[in-house]
PDB file of C-alpha atoms in Angstrom:
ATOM      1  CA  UNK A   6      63.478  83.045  97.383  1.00  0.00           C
ATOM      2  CA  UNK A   7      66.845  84.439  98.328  1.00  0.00           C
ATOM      3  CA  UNK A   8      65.759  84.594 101.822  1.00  0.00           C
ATOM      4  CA  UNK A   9      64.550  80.615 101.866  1.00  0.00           C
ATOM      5  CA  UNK A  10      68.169  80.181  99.574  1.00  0.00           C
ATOM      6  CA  UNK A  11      70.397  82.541 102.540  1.00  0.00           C
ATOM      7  CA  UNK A  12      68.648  80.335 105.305  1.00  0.00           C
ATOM      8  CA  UNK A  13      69.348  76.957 103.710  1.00  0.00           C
ATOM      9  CA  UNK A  14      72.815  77.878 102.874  1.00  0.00           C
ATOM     10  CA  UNK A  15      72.878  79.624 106.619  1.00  0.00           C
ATOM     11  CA  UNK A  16      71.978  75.875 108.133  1.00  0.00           C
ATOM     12  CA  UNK A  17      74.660  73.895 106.462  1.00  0.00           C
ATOM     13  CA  UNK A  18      77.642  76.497 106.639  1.00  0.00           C
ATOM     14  CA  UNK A  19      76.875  78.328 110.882  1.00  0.00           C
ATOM     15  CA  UNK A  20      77.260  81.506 111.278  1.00  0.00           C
ATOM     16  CA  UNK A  21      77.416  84.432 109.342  1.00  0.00           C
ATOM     17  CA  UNK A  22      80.584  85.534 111.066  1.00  0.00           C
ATOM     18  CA  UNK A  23      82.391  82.197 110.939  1.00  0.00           C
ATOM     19  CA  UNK A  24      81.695  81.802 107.216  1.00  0.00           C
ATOM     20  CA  UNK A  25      83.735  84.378 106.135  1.00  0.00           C
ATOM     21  CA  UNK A  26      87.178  82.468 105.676  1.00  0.00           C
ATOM     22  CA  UNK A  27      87.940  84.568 102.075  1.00  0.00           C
ATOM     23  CA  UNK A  28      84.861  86.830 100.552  1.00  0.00           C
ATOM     24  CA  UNK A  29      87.211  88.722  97.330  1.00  0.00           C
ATOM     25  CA  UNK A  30      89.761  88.237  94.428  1.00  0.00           C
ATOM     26  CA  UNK A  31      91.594  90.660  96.681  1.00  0.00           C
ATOM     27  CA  UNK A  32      93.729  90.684 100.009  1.00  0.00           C
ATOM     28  CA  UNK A  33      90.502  90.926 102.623  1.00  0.00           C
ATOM     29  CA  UNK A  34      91.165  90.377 106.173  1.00  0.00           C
ATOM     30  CA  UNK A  35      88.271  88.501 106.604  1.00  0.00           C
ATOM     31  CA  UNK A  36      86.731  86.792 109.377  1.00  0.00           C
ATOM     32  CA  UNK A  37      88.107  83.050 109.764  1.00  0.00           C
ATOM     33  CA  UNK A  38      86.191  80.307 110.347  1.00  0.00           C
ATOM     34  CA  UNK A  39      86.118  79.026 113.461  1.00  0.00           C
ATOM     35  CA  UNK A  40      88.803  76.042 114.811  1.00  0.00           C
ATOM     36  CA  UNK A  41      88.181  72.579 115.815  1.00  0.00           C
ATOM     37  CA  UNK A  42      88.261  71.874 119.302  1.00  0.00           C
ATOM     38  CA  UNK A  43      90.261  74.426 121.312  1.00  0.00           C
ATOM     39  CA  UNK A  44      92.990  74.758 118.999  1.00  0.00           C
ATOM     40  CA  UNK A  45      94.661  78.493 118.385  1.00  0.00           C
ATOM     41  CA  UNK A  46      92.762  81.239 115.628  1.00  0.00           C
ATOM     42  CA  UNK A  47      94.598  82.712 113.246  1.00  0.00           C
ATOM     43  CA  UNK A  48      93.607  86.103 111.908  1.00  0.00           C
ATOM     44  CA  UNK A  49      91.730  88.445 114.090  1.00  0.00           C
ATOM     45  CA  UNK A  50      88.838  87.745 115.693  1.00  0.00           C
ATOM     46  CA  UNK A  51      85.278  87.337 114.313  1.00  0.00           C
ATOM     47  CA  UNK A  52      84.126  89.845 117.024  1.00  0.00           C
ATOM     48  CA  UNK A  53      86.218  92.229 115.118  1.00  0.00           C
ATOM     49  CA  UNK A  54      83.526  92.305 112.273  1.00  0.00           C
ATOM     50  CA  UNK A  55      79.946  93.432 111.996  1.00  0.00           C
ATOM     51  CA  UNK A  56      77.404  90.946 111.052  1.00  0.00           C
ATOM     52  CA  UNK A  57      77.636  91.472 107.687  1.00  0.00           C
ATOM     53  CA  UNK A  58      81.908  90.501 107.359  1.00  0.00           C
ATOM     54  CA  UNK A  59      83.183  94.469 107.424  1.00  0.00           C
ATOM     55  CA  UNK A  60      85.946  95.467 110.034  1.00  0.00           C
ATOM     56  CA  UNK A  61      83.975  97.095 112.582  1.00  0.00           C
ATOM     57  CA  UNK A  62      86.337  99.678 113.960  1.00  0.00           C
ATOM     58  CA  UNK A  63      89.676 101.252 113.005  1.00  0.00           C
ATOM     59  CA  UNK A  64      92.238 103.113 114.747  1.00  0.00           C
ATOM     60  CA  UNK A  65      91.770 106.610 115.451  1.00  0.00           C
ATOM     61  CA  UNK A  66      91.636 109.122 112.559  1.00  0.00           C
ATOM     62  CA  UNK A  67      90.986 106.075 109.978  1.00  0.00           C
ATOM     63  CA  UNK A  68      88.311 104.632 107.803  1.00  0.00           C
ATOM     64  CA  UNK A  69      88.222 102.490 104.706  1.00  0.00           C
ATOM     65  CA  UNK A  70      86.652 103.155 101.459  1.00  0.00           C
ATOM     66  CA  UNK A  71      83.393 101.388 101.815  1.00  0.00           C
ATOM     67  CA  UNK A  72      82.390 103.912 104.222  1.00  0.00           C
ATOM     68  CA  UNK A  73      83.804 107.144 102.444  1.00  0.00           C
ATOM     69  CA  UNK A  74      82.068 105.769  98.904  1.00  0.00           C
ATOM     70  CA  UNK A  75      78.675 105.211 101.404  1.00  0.00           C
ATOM     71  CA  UNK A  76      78.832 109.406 102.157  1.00  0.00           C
ATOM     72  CA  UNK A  77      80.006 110.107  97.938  1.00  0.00           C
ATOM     73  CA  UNK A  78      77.208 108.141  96.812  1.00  0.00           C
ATOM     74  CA  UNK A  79      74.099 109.406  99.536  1.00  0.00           C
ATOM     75  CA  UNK A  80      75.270 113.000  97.566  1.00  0.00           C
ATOM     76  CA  UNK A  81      74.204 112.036  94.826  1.00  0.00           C
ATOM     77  CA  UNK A  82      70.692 113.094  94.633  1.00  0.00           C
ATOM     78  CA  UNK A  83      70.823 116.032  95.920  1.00  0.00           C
ATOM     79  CA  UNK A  84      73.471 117.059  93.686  1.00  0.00           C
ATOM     80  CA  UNK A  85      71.046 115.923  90.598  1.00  0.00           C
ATOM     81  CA  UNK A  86      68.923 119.101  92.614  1.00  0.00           C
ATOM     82  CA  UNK A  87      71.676 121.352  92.628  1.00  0.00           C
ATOM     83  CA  UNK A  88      72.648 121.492  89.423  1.00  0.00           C
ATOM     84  CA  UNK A  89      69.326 121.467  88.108  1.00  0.00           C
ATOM     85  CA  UNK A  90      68.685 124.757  90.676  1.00  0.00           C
ATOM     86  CA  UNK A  91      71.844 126.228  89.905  1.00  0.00           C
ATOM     87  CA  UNK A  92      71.928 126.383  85.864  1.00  0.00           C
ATOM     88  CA  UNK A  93      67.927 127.132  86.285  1.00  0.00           C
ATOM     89  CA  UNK A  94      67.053 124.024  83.987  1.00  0.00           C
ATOM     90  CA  UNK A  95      64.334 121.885  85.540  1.00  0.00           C
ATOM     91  CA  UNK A  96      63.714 120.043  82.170  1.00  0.00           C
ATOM     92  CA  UNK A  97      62.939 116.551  81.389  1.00  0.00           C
ATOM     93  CA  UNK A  98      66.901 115.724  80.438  1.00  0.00           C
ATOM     94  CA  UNK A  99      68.376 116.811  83.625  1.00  0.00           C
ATOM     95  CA  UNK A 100      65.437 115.841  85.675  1.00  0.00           C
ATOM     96  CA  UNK A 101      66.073 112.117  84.195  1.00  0.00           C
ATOM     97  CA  UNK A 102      69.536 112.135  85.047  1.00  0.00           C
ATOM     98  CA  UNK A 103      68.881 113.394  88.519  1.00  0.00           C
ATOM     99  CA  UNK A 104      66.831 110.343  88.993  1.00  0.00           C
ATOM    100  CA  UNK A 105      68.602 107.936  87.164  1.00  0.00           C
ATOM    101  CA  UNK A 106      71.922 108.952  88.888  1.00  0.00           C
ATOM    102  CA  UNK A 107      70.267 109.456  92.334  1.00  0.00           C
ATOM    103  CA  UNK A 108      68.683 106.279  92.335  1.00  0.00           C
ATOM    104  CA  UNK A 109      72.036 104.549  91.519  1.00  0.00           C
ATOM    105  CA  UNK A 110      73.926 106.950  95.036  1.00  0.00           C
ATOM    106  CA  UNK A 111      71.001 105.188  96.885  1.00  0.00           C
ATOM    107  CA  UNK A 112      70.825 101.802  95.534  1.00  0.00           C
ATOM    108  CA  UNK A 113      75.004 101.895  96.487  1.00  0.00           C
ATOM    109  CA  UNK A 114      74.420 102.630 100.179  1.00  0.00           C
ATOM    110  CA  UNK A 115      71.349 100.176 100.634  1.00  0.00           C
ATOM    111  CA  UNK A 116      73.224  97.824  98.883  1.00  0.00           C
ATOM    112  CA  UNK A 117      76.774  98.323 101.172  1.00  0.00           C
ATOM    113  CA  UNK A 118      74.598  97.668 103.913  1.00  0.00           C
ATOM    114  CA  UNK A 119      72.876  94.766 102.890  1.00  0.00           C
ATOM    115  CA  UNK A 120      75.313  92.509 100.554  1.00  0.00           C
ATOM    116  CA  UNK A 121      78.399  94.875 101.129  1.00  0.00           C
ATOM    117  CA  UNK A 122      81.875  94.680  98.589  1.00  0.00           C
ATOM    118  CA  UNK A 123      84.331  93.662 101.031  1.00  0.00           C
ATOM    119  CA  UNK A 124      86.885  94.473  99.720  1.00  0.00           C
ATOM    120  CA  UNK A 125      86.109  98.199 100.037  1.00  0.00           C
ATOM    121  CA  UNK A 126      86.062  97.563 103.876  1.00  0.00           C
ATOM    122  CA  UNK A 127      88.719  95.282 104.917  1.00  0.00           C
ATOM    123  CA  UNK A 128      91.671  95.193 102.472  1.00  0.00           C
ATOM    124  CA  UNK A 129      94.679  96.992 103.691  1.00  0.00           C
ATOM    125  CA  UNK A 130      94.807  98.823 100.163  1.00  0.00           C
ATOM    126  CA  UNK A 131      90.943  99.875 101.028  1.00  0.00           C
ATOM    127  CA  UNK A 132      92.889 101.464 104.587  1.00  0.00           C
ATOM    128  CA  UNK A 133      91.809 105.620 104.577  1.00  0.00           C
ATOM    129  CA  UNK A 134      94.438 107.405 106.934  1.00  0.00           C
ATOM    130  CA  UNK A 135      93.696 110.539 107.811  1.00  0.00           C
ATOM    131  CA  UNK A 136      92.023 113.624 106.658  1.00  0.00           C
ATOM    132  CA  UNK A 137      94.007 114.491 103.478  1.00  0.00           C
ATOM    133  CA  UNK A 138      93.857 110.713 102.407  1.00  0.00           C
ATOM    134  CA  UNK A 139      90.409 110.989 102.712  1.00  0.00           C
ATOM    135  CA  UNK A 140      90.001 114.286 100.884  1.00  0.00           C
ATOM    136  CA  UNK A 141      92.329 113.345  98.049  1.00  0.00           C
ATOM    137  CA  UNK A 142      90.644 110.044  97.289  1.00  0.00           C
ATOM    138  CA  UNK A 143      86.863 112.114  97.840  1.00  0.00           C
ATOM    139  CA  UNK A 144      87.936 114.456  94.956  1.00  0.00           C
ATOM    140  CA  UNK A 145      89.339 111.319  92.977  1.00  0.00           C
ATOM    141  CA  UNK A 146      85.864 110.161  92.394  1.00  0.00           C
ATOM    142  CA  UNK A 147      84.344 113.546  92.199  1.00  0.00           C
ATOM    143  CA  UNK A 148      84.396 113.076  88.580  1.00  0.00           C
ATOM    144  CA  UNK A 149      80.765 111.678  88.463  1.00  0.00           C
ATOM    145  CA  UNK A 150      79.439 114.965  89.686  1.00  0.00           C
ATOM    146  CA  UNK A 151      79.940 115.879  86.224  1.00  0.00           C
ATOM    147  CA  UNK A 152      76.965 113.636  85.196  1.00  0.00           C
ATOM    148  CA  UNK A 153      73.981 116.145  86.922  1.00  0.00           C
ATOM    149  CA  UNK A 154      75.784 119.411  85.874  1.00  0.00           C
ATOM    150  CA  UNK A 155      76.276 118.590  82.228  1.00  0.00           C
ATOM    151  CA  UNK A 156      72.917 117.344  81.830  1.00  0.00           C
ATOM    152  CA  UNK A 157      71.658 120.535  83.455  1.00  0.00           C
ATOM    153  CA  UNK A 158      73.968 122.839  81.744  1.00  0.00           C
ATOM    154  CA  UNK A 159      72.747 120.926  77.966  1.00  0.00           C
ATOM    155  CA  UNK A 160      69.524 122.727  77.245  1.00  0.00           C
ATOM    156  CA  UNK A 161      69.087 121.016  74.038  1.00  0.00           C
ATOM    157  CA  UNK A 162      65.438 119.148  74.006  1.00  0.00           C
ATOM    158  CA  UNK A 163      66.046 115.038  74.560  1.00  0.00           C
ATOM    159  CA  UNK A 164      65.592 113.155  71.466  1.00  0.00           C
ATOM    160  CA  UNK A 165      62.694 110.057  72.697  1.00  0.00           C
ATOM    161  CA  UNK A 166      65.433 107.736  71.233  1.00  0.00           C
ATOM    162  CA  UNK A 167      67.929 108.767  73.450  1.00  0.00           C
ATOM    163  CA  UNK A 168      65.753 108.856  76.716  1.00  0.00           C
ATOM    164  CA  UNK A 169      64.931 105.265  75.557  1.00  0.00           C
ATOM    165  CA  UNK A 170      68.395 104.133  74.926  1.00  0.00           C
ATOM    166  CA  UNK A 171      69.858 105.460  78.490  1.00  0.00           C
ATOM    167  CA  UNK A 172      66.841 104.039  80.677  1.00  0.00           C
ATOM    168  CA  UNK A 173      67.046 100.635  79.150  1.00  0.00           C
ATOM    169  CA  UNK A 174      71.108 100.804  79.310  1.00  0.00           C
ATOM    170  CA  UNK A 175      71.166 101.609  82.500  1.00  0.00           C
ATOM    171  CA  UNK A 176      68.454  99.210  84.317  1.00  0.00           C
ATOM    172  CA  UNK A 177      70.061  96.599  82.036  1.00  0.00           C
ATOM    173  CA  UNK A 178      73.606  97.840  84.240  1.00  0.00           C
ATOM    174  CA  UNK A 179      72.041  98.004  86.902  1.00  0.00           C
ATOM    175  CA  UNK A 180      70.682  94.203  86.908  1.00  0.00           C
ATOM    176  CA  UNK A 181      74.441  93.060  86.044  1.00  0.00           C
ATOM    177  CA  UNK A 182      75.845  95.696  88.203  1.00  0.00           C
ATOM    178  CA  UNK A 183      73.621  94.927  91.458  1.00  0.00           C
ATOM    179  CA  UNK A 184      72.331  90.993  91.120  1.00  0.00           C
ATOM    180  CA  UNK A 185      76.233  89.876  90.487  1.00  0.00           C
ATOM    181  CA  UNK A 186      77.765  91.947  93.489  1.00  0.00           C
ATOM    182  CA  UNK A 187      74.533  89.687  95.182  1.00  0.00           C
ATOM    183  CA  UNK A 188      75.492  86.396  93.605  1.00  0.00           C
ATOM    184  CA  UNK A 189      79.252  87.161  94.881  1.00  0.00           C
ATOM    185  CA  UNK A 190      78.205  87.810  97.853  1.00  0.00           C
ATOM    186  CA  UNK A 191      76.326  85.270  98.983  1.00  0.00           C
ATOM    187  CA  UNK A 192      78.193  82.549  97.615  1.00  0.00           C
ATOM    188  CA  UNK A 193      80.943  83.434  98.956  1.00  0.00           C
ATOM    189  CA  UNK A 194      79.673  84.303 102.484  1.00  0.00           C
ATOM    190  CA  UNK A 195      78.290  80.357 103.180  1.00  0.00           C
ATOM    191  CA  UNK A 196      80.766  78.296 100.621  1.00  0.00           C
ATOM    192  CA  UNK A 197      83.762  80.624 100.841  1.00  0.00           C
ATOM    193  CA  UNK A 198      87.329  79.320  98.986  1.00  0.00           C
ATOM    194  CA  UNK A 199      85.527  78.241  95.721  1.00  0.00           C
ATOM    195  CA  UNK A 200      85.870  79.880  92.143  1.00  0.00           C
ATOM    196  CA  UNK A 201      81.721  80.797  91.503  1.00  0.00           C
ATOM    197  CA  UNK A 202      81.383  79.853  87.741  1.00  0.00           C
ATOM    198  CA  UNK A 203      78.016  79.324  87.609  1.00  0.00           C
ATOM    199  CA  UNK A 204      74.708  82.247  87.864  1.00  0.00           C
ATOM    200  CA  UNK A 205      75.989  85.219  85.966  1.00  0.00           C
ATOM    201  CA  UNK A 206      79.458  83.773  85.713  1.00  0.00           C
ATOM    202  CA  UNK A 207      78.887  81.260  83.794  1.00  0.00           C
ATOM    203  CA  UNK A 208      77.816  83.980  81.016  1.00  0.00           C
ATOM    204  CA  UNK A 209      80.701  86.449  81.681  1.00  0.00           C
ATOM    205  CA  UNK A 210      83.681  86.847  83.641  1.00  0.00           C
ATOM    206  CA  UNK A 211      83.099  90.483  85.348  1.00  0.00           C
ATOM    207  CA  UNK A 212      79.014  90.844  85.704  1.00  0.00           C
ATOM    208  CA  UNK A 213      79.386  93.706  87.866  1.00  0.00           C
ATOM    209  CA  UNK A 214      82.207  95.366  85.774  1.00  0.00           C
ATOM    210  CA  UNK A 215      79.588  95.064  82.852  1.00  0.00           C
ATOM    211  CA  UNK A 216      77.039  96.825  84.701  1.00  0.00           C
ATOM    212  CA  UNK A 217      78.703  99.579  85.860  1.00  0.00           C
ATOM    213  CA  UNK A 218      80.074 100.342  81.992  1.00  0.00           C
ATOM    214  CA  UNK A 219      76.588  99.886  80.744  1.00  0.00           C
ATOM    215  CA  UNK A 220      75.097 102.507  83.156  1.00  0.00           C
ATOM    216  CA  UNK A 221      77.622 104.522  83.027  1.00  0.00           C
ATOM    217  CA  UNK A 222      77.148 104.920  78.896  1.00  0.00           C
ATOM    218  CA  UNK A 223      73.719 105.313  79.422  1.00  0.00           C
ATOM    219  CA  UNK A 224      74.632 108.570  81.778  1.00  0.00           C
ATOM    220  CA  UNK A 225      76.808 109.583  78.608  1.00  0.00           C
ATOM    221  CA  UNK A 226      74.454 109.249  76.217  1.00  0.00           C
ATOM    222  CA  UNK A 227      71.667 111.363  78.832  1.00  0.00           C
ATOM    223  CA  UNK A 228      74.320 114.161  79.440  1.00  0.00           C
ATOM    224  CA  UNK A 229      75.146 114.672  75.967  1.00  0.00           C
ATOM    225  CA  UNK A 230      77.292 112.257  73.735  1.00  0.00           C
ATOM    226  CA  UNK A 231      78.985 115.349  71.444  1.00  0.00           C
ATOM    227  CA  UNK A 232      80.109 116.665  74.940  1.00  0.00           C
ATOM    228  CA  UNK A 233      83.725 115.569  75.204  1.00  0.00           C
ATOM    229  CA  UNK A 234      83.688 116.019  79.156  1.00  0.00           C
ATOM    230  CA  UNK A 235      80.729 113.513  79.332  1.00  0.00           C
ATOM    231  CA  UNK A 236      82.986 110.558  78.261  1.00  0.00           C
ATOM    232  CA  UNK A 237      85.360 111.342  81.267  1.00  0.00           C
ATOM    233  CA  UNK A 238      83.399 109.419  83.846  1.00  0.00           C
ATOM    234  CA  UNK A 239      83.547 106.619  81.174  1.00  0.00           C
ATOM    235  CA  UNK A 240      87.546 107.139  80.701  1.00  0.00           C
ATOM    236  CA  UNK A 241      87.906 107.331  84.321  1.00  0.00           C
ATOM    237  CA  UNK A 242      86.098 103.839  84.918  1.00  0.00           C
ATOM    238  CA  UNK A 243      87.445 102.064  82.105  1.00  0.00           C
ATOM    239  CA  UNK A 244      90.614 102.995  83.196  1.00  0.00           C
ATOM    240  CA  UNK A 245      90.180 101.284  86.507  1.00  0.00           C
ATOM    241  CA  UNK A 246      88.588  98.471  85.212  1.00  0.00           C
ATOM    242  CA  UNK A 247      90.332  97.264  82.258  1.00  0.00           C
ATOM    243  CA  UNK A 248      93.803  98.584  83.487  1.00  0.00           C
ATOM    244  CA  UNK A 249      93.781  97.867  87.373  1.00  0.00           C
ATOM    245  CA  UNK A 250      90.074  96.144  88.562  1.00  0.00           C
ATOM    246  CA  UNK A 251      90.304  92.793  85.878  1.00  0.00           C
ATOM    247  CA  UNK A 252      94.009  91.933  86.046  1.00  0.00           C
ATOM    248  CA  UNK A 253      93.863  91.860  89.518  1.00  0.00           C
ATOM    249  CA  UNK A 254      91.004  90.382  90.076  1.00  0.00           C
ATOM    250  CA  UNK A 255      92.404  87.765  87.764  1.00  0.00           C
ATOM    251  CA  UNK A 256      95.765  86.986  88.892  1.00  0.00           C
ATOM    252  CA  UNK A 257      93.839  86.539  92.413  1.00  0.00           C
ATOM    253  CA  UNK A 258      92.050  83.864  90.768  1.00  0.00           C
ATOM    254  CA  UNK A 259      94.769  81.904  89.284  1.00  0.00           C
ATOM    255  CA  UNK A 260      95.170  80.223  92.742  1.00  0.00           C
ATOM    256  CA  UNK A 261      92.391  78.069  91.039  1.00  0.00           C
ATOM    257  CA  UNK A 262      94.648  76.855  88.829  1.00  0.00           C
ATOM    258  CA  UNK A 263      93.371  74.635  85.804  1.00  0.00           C
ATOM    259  CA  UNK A 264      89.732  75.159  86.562  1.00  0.00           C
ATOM    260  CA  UNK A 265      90.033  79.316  86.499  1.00  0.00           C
ATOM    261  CA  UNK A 266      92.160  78.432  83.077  1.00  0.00           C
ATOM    262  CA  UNK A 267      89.429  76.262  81.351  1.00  0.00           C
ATOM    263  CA  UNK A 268      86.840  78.862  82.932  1.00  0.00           C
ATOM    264  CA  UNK A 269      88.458  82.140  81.459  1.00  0.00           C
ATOM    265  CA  UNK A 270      89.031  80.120  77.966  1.00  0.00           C
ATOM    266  CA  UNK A 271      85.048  79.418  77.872  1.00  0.00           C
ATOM    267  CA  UNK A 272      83.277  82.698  79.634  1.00  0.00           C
ATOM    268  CA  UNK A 273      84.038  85.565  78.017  1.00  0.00           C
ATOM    269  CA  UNK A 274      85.303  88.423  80.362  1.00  0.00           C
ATOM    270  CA  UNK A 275      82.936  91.667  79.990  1.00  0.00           C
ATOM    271  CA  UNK A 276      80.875  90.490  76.449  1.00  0.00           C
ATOM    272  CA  UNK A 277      78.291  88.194  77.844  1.00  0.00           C
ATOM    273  CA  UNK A 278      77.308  85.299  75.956  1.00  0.00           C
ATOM    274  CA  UNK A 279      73.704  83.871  75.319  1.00  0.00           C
ATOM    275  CA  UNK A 280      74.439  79.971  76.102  1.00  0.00           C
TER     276      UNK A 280
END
């Protein structure tokens, strides 16, 4: 279906390359689409991108964030292994978080090279410079490593109701998480410059945002709720989210004017509704 849907959509917009006029809520340097006649292009040219919009090369010593979260995230099965090996613990709690959490590290890379988040790639804030840039923001994230070792390290025996609870959370997150970075995507790619307030947004604001929360409490509640250190990773994203990710996200969107108003006023921003 979403290949018959991409091809359709393909036919009446061109090319992948020229279809990429404006992709996020943030400052991408996207692909333009292409002039009329032989009139000048602004912005740089579509041969700087890869086929799926991301800046194909950057200047020497650099790299953007897409590609540094690619490497975090293909770590994070074997980590799940390593912590399991290293505390000695190959029981059913930390052997469900290893796949629970590994499975999300591969999901992440599949997905970046499938239906990527732009704005991880080609936003100048997105920009890695240099070794110690790269390092520092590397360790930044490093706080979801905390997710295999505390499960590992917990050697109490998993209550049925909370192996229940965190694998229904978290393929619930993951549908929001992964299907609305999709929707995004693809809507944007061949009908760019248009506020998407239908599919998933037409039920809540953030899908994605409400994905990553919900699997992210389902890793909590796998690790070990009564473990202070396993709400970090939940801290840490909130923080991002609610205090940085939304707002701007939102104030991007205000160039829609009275339709993103009447929109935020009727879809609620991370609580889904039913209708």
């Amino acid at each position: 279906l979403l290949n018959r849907m991409s091809s359709s959509l393909h036919a009446r917009h061109g090319s992948a390359n020229s279809a990429f006029s404006t992709f996020s809520s943030s400052s991408v340097v996207a692909p333009p689409p292409a002039p009329e006649g032989n009139g000048p292009r602004e912005g740089p040219a579509p041969s700087a991108f890869d086929a799926l919009g991301r800046l194909a090369s950057f200047p020497p010593g650099q790299t953007s964030l897409g590609r540094l979260l690619e490497v975090h995230k293909a770590l994070w099965l074997p980590a799940g292994f390593a912590a399991m090996a290293f505390t000695g613990n190959w029981g059913m709690r930390p052997a469900l978080m290893t796949g629970l959490f590994g499975a999300y590290g591969i999901v992440w890379v599949l997905k970046s090279n499938i239906y990527p988040d732009l704005g991880f790639y080609n936003t100048e804030k997105s920009r890695i410079k240099g070794a110690v840039d790269y390092a520092v923001k590397f360790a930044m994230i490093g706080v979801y490593f905390l997710y295999p070792y505390l499960a590992a390290a917990n050697t109490a025996t998993l209550h049925p109701l909370a192996a229940a609870a965190s694998t229904l959370g978290f393929c619930l997150g993951g549908f929001f998480h992964w299907a609305g970075d999709a929707q995004r995507y693809f809507e944007l790619k061949y009908n760019p410059n248009h506020l998407i307030t239908d599919g998933f947004q037409s039920h809540v604001r953030h899908p994605s945002y409400l994905g990553e929360i919900l699997m992210w409490l389902s890793l909590t509640t796998l690790s070990g709720p009564l473990n202070p250190m396993s709400w970090l990773p939940v801290a840490w994203l909130s923080m991002i989210t609610l205090a940085v990710g939304i707002p701007e996200k939102e104030k991007s969107l205000s160039r829609y004017g009275k339709k993103f108003e009447e929109w935020r006023a009727r879809v609620p921003a991370l609580i889904p509704r039913l209708w």
